[in-house]
Short mmCIF file of C-alpha atoms in Angstrom, two decimals:
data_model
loop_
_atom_site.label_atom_id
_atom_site.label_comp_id
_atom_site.label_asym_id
_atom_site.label_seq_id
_atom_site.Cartn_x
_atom_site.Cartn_y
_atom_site.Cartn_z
CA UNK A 1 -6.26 -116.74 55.26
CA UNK A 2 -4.68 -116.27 51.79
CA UNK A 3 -1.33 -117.47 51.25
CA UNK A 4 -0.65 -115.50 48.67
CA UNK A 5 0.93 -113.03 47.11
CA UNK A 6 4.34 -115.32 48.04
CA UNK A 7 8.10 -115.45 46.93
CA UNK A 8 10.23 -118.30 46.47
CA UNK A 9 13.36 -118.75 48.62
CA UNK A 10 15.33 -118.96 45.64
CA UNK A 11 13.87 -115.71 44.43
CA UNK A 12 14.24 -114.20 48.05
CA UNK A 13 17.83 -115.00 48.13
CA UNK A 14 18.54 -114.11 44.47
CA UNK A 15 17.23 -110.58 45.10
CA UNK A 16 17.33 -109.24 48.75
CA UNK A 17 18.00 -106.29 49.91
CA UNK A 18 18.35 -105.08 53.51
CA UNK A 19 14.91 -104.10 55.29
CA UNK A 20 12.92 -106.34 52.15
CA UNK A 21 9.30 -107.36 53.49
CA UNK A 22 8.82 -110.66 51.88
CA UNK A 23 5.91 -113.42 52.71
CA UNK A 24 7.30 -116.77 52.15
CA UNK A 25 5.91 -120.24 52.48
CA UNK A 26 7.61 -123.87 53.00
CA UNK A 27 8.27 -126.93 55.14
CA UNK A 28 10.38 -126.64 58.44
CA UNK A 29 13.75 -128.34 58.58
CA UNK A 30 15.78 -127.96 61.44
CA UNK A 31 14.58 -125.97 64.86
CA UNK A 32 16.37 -124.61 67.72
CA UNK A 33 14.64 -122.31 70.17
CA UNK A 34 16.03 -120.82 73.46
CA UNK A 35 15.09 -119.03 75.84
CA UNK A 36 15.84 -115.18 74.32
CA UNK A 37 15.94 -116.92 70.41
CA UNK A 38 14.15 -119.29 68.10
CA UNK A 39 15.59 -120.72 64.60
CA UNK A 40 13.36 -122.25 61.90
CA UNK A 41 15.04 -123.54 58.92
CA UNK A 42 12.91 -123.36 56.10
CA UNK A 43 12.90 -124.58 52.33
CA UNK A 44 10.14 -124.48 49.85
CA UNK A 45 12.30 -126.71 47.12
CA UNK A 46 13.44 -124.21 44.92
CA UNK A 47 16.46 -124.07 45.97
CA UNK A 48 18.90 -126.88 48.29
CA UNK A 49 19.35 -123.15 50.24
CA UNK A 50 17.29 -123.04 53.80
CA UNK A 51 16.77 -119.44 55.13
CA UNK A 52 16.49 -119.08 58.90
CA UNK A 53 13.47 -117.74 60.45
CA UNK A 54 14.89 -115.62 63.44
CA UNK A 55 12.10 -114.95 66.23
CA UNK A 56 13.19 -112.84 69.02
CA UNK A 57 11.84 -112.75 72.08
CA UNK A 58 10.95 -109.07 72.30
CA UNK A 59 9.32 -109.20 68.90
CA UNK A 60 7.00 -111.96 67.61
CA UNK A 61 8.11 -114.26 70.82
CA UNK A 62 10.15 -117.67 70.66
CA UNK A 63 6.94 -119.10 71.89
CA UNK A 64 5.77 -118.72 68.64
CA UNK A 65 9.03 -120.99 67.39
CA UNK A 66 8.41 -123.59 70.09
CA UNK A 67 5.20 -124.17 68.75
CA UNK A 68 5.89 -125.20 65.51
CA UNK A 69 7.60 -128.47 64.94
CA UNK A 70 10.05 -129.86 62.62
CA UNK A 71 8.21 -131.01 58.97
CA UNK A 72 5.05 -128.44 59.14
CA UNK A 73 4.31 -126.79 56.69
CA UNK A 74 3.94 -122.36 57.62
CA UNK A 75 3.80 -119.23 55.98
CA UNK A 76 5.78 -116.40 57.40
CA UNK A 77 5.96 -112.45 56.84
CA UNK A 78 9.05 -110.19 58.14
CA UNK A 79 11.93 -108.08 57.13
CA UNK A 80 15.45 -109.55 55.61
CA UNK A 81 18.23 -108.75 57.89
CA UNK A 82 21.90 -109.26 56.88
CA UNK A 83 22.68 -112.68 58.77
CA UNK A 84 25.15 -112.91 61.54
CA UNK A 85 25.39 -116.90 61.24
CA UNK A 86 27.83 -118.54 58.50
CA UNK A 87 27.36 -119.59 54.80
CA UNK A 88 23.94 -117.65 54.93
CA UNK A 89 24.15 -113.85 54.36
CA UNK A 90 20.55 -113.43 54.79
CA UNK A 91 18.06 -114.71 57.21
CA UNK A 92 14.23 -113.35 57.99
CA UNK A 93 13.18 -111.60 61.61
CA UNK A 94 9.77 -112.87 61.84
CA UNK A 95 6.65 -110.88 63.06
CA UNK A 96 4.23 -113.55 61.63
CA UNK A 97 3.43 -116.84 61.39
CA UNK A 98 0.83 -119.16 60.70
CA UNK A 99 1.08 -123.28 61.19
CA UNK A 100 -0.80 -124.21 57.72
CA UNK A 101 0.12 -127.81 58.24
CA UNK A 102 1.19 -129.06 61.53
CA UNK A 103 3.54 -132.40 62.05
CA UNK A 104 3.03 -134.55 64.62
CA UNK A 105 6.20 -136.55 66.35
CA UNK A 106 5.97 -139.48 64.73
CA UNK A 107 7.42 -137.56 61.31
CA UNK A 108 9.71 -139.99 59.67
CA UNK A 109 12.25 -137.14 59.02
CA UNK A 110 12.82 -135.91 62.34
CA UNK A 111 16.97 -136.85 61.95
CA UNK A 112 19.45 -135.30 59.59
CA UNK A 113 20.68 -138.54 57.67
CA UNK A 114 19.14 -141.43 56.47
CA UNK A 115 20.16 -144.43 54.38
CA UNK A 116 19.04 -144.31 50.98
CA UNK A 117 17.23 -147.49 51.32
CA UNK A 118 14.99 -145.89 53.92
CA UNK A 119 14.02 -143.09 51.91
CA UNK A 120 12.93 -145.32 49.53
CA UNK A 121 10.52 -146.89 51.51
CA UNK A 122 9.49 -143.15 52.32
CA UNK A 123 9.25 -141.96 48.47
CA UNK A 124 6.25 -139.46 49.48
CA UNK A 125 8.17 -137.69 51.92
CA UNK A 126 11.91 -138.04 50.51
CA UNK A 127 11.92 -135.25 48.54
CA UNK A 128 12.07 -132.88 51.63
CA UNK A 129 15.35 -133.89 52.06
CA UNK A 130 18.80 -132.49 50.67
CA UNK A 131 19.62 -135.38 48.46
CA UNK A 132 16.42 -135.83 46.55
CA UNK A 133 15.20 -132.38 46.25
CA UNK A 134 18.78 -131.66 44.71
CA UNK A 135 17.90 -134.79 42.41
CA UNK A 136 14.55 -133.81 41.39
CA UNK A 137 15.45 -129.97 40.64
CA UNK A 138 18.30 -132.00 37.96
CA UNK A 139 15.82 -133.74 36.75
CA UNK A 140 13.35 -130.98 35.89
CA UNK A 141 16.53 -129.29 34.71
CA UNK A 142 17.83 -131.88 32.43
CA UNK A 143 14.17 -132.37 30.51
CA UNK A 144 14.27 -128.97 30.00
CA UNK A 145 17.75 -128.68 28.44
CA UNK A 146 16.36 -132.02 26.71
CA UNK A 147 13.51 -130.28 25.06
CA UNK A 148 15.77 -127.11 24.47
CA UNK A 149 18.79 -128.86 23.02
CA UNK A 150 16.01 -130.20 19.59
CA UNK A 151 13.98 -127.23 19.60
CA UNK A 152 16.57 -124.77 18.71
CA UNK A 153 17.75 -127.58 16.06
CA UNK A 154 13.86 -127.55 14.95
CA UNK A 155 12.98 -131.18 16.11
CA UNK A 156 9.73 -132.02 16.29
CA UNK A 157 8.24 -133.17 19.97
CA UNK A 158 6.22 -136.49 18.73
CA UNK A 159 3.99 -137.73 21.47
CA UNK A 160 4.39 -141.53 20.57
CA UNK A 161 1.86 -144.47 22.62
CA UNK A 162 2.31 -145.78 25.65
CA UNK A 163 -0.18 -148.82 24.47
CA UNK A 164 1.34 -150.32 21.59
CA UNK A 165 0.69 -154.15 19.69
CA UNK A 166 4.23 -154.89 18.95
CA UNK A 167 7.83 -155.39 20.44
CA UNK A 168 10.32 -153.10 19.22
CA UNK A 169 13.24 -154.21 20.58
CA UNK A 170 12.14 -157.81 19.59
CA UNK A 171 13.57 -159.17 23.00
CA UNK A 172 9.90 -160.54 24.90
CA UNK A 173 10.25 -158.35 27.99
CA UNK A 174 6.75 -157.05 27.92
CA UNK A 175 3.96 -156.30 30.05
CA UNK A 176 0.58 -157.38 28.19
CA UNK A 177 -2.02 -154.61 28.61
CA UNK A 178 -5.87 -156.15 28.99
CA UNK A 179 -9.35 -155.29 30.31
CA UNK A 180 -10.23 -156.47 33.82
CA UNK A 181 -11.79 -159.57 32.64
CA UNK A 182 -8.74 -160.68 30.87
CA UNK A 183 -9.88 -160.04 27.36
CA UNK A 184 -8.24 -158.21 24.25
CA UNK A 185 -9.67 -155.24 24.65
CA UNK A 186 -8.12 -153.44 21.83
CA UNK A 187 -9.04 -156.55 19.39
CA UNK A 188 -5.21 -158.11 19.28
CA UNK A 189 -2.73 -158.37 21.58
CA UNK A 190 -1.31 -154.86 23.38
CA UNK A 191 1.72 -153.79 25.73
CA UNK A 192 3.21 -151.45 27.20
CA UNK A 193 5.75 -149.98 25.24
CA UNK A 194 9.50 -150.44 25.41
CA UNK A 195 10.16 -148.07 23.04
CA UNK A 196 8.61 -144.92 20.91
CA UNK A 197 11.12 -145.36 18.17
CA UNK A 198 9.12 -147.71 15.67
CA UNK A 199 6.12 -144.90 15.77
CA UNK A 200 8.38 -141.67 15.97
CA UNK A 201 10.18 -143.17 12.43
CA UNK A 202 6.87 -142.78 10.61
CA UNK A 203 6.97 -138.69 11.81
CA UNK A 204 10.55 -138.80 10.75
CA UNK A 205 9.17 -139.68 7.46
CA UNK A 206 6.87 -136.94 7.43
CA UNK A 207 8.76 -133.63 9.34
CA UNK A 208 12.44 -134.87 8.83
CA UNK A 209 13.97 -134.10 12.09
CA UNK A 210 11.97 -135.73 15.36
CA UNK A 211 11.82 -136.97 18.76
CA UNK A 212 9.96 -138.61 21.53
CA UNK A 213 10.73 -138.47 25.23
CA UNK A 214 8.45 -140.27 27.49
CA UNK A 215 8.04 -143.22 29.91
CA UNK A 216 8.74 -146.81 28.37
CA UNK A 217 8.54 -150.16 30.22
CA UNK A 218 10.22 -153.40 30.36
CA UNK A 219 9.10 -156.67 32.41
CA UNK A 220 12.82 -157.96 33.11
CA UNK A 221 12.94 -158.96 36.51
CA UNK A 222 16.19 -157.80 37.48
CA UNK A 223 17.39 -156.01 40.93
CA UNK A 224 20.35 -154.58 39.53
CA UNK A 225 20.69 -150.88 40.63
CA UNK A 226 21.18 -149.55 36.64
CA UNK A 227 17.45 -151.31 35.93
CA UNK A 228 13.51 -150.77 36.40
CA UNK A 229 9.86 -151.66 35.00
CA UNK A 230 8.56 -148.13 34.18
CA UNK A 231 11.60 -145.24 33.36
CA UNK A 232 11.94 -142.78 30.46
CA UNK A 233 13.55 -142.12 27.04
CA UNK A 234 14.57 -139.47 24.97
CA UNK A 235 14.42 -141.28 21.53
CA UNK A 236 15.55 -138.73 18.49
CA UNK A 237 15.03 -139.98 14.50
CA UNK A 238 16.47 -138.55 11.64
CA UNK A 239 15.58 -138.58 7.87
CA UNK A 240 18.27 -138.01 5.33
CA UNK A 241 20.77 -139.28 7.74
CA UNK A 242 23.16 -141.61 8.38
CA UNK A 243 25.29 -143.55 11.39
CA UNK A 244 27.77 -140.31 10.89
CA UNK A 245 25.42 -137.75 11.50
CA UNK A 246 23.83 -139.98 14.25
CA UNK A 247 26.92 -139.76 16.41
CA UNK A 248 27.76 -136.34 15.83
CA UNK A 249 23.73 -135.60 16.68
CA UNK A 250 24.36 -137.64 20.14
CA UNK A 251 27.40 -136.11 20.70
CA UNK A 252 26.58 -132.61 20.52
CA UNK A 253 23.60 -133.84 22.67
CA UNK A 254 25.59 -135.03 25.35
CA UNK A 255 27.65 -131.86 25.93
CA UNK A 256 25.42 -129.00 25.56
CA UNK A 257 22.61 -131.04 27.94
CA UNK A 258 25.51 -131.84 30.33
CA UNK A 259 26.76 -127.98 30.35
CA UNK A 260 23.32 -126.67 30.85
CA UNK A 261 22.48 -128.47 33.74
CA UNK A 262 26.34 -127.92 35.24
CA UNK A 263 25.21 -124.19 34.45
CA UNK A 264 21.48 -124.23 35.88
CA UNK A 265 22.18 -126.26 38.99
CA UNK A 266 25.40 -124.92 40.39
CA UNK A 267 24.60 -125.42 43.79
CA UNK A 268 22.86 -128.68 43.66
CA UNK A 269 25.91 -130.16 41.29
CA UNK A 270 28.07 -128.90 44.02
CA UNK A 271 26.42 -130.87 46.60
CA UNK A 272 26.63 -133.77 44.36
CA UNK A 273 30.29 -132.77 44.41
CA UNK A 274 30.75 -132.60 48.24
CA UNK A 275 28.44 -135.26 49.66
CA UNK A 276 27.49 -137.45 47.18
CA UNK A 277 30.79 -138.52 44.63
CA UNK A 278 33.80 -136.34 45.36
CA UNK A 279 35.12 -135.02 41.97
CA UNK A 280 31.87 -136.03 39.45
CA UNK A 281 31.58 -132.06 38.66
CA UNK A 282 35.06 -132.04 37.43
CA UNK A 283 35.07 -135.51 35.78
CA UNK A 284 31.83 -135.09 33.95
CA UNK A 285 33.08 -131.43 32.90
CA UNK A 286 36.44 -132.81 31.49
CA UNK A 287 35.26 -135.65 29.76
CA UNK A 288 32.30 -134.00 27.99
CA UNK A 289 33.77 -130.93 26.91
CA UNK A 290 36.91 -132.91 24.60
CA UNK A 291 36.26 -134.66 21.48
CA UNK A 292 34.71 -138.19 21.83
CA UNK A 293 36.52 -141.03 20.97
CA UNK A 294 34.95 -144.18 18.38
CA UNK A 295 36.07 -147.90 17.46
CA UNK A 296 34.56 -150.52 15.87
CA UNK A 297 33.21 -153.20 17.89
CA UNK A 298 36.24 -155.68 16.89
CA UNK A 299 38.75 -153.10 18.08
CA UNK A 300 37.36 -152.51 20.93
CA UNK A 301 36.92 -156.58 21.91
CA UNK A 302 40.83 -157.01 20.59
CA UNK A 303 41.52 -153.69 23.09
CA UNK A 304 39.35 -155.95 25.52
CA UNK A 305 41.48 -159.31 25.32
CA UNK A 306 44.49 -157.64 25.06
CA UNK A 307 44.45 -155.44 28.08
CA UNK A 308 45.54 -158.29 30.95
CA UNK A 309 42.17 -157.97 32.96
CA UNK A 310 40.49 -160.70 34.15
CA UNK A 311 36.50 -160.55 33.59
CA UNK A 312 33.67 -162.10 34.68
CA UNK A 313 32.47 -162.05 30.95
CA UNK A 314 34.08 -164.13 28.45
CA UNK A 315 36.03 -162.11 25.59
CA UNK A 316 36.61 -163.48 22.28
CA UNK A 317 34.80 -161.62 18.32
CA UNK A 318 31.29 -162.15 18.43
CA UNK A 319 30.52 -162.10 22.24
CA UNK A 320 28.43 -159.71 23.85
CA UNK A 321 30.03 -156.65 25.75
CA UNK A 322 28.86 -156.82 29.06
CA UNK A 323 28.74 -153.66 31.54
CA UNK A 324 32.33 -153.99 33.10
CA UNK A 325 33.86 -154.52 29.54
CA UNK A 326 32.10 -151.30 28.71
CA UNK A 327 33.04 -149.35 31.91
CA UNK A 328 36.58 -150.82 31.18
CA UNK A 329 36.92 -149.15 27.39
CA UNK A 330 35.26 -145.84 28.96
CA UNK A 331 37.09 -145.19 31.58
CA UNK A 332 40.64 -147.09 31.70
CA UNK A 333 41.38 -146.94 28.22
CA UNK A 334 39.83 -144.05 26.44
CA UNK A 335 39.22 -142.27 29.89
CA UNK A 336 35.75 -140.90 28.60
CA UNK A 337 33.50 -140.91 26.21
CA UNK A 338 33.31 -143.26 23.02
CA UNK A 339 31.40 -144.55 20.48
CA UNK A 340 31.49 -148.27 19.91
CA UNK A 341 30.24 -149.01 16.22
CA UNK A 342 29.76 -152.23 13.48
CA UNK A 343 27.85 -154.49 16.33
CA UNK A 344 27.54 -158.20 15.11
CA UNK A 345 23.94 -158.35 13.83
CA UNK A 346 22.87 -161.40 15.64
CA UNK A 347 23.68 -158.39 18.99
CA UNK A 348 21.05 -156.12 17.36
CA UNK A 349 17.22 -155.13 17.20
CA UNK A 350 15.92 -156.17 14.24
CA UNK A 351 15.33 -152.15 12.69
CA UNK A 352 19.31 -151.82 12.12
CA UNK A 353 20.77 -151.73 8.67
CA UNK A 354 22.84 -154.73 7.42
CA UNK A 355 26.19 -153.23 6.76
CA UNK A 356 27.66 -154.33 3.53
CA UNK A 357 29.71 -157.14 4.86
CA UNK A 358 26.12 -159.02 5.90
CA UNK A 359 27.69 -159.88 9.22
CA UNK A 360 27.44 -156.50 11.05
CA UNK A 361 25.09 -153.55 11.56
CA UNK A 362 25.25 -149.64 11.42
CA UNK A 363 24.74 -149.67 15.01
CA UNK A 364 26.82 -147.27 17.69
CA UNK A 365 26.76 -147.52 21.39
CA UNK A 366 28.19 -144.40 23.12
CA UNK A 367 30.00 -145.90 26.38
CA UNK A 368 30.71 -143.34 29.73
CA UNK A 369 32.91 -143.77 32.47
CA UNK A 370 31.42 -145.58 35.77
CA UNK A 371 27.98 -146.27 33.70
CA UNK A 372 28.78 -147.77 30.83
CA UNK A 373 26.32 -147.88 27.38
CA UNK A 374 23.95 -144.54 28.06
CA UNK A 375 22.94 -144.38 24.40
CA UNK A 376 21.98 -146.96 21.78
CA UNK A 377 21.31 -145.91 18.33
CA UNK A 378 21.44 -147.11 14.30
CA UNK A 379 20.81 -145.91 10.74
CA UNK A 380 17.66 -148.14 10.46
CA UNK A 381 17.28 -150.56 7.92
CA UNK A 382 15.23 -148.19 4.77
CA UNK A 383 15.24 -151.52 2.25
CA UNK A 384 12.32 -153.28 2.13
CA UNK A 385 13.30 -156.76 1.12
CA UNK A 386 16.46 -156.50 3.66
CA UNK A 387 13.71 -155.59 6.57
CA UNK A 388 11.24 -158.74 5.76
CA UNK A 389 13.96 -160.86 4.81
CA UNK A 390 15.79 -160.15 8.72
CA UNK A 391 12.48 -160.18 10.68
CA UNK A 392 11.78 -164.08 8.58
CA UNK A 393 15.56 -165.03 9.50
CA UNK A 394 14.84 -163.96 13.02
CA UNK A 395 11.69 -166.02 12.86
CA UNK A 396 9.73 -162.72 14.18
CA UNK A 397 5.76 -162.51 13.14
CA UNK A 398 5.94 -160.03 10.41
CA UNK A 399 2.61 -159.19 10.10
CA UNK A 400 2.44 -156.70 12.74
CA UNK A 401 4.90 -154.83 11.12
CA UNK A 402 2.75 -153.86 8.06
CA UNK A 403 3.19 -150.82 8.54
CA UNK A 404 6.84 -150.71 10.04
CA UNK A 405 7.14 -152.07 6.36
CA UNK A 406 5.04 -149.88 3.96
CA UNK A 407 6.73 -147.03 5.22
CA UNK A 408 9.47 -148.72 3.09
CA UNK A 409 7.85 -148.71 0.10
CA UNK A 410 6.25 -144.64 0.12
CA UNK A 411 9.08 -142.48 -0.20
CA UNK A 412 11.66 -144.09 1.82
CA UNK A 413 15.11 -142.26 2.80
CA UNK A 414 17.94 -143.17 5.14
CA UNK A 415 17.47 -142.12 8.23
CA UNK A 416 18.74 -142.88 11.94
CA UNK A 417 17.92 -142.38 15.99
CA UNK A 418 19.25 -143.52 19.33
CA UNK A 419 17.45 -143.86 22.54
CA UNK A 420 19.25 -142.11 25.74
CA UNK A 421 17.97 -143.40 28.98
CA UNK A 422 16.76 -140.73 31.03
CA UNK A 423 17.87 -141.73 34.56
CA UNK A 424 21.02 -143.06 33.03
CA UNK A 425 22.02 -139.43 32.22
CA UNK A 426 20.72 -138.28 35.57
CA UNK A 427 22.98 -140.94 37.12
CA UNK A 428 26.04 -140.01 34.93
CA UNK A 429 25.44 -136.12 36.55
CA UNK A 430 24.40 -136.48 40.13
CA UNK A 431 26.84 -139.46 40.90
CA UNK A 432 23.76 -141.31 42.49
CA UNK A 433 24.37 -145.04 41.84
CA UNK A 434 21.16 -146.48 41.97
CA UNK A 435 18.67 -146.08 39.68
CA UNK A 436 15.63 -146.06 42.09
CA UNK A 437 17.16 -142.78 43.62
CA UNK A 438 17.04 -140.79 40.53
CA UNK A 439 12.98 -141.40 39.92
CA UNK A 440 10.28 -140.32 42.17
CA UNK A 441 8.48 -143.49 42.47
CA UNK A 442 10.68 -146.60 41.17
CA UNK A 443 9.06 -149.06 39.71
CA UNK A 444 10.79 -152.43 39.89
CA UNK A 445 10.32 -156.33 40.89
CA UNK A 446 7.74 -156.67 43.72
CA UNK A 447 7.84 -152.76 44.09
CA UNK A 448 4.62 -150.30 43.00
CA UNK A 449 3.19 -149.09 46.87
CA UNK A 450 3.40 -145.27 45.88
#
């Protein structure tokens, strides 16, 4: 039995015409089957969009309905008829089926609503439903607008290691790669990486305009729903460039990424919309599409201890903004986007450049509403002596930054990146609110089954 040629759904419902024959293959959803009429819902995952499977008695038979169950996985062939049902103008009258899968009682699926925490513990079968294929088709949507967004601005795609032998962020959160027996197997100490941006600098130095966008990891055991071990980052670097063109880089990034996938995944946003967080479409629309706003970092803590809200964090120059200080300043005071710049440098990596002052770094954090930070970025540090002389003050090892450091001394230029995190953006779009719903297989504290 070949199951092909085939269409998609999406295709299917994009294109039909009355009397169409179309072959078309997918996973049962809902069934209802009486005594003159059978339904089958089906969906392949193209689209969130079932199409109903009509099989009437005096053609194919509702016996041939009744005896496939809800999850197996068929291929029909029939003829599109104009659909008498609501919020589906077409539907397919079946002559043919075959059961390529079947699916026994015991399918974990079998009711229309489950908590999220339940999915997760079904991550191999989740994506059947409405929620997560909806998530997943964003997520294949938004890496594509990623990629799109720096290839039509003639960014390199720099495939940087997932094995690397130093910390870029400098903050100890590591996982420590070895053989089986325990041993160094790469002759010094390895990780996995938290970051691509200390390798994608020396292509910056090379092609000018760069990025990286792949999986980085980070051993902080926290169960907070905004963190995991194992997500991704989209980490741009720019030569000839400065903080300035940094934010208006990230900026532009943010909006025409945003409108693409408001533009490819109309119907999936608008379930978001309905069933997920009422009003996200609009929000996310308004907000992205007006100029961002930008302070320093001491305007935005003197915004912060003047504004009459008591938070769990204390306020006061030179302490850390913590996640409801930032969701504050996005979305009570500036009511979207903004750019919070001139971080202390005892805040920052090690990489940033020393403003002029000595006390503060060309560092920017771009703050949303309901997230908070969803980019982190700097004009890097292109001095030589000012690099060695902060990673000795830090009391960092610098040898392993050798070359980190050389590229300081061969043609060096100022240049600039920020790191977006992946999910992050996803959760900004979809309104999902924990990060383990916006990843196929989350990877956190005491979880790694799938």
């Amino acid at each position: 039995m070949s199951l092909r040629p085939r269409t998609s759904i999406r295709s299917t419902l994009s294109t039909a015409t009355e009397g169409q024959r179309v072959r078309l293959t997918g996973w049962v959803r809902n069934k209802r089957v009486s005594k003159n009429v059978g339904f089958l819902e089906l969906n392949d995952g193209s689209t969130l969009a079932n199409i109903q499977l009509v099989f009437g008695k005096d053609d194919i038979g509702t016996d041939a309905a009744e005896a496939v169950d809800k999850g197996a996985a068929i291929a029909v062939e029939g003829t599109l008829v104009p659909s008498r049902g609501k919020g589906q103008p077409w539907e397919l009258k079946v002559d043919s089926v075959d059961i390529v899968g079947a699916c026994p009682d015991d399918y974990p699926l079998q009711t229309k609503r489950h908590s999220f925490e339940f999915l997760r513990e079904k991550a191999h079968l989740r994506p059947r439903t409405r929620t997560f294929s909806a998530v997943f088709r964003v997520r294949n949507a938004l890496a594509a607008a990623i990629h799109e967004f720096f290839q039509k601005r003639e960014f390199q795609w720099i495939h940087t290691p997932i094995i690397a032998a130093s910390d870029c962020e400098g903050a100890g959160e590591l996982f420590r790669v070895t053989d089986l027996e325990g041993g160094n197997f790469f002759g010094t100490e390895s990780f996995l990486t938290v970051s691509g941006q200390l390798n994608v600098e020396t292509f910056a130095s090379a092609f000018t305009d760069v990025y990286t966008f792949g999986p980085t990891f980070r051993a902080e055991n926290s169960n907070t729903a905004r963190h995991a071990a194992e997500f991704w980052m989209v980490e741009p670097e720019m030569a000839f460039a400065d903080l300035d063109d940094l934010i208006a880089l990230a900026e532009d990034f943010i909006r025409e990424v945003t409108l693409s996938v408001h533009e490819r995944c109309a119907e999936d946003m608008a379930f978001f919309d309905q069933w997920v967080e009422r009003g996200v479409l609009s929000r996310v629309h308004d907000t992205v599409t007006k100029p961002f706003e930008r302070m320093t970092y001491a305007e935005a803590m003197d915004v912060l201890m003047k504004s009459g809200r008591t938070f769990e964090y204390k306020l006061g120059q030179g302490e850390e903004l913590h996640t409801e200080h930032e969701r504050f300043l996005a979305e009570d005071y500036v009511k979207g986007p903004v750019f919070i710049t001139d971080y202390p440098k005892d805040q920052k990596a090690f990489y940033m450049r020393l403003s002029d002052d000595e006390q503060t770094v060309a560092a920017t954090d771009l703050l949303v509403p309901r997230l908070g930070e969803i980019i982190g970025g700097s004009q890097r540090e292109e001095r030589a002596d000012v690099l060695e002389s902060e990673l000795v003050r830090r009391g960092m090892e610098v040898a392993p930054y050798w070359w980190y450091r050389e590229l300081r001394r061969y043609g060096t230029t100022p240049h600039a990146g920020f790191g977006l995190g992946f999910e992050r953006m996803l959760m900004y779009l979809t309104g999902m609110s924990n990060i383990r719903d916006v990843i196929p297989f989350p990877r956190t504290p005491g979880q790694a089954d799938f």
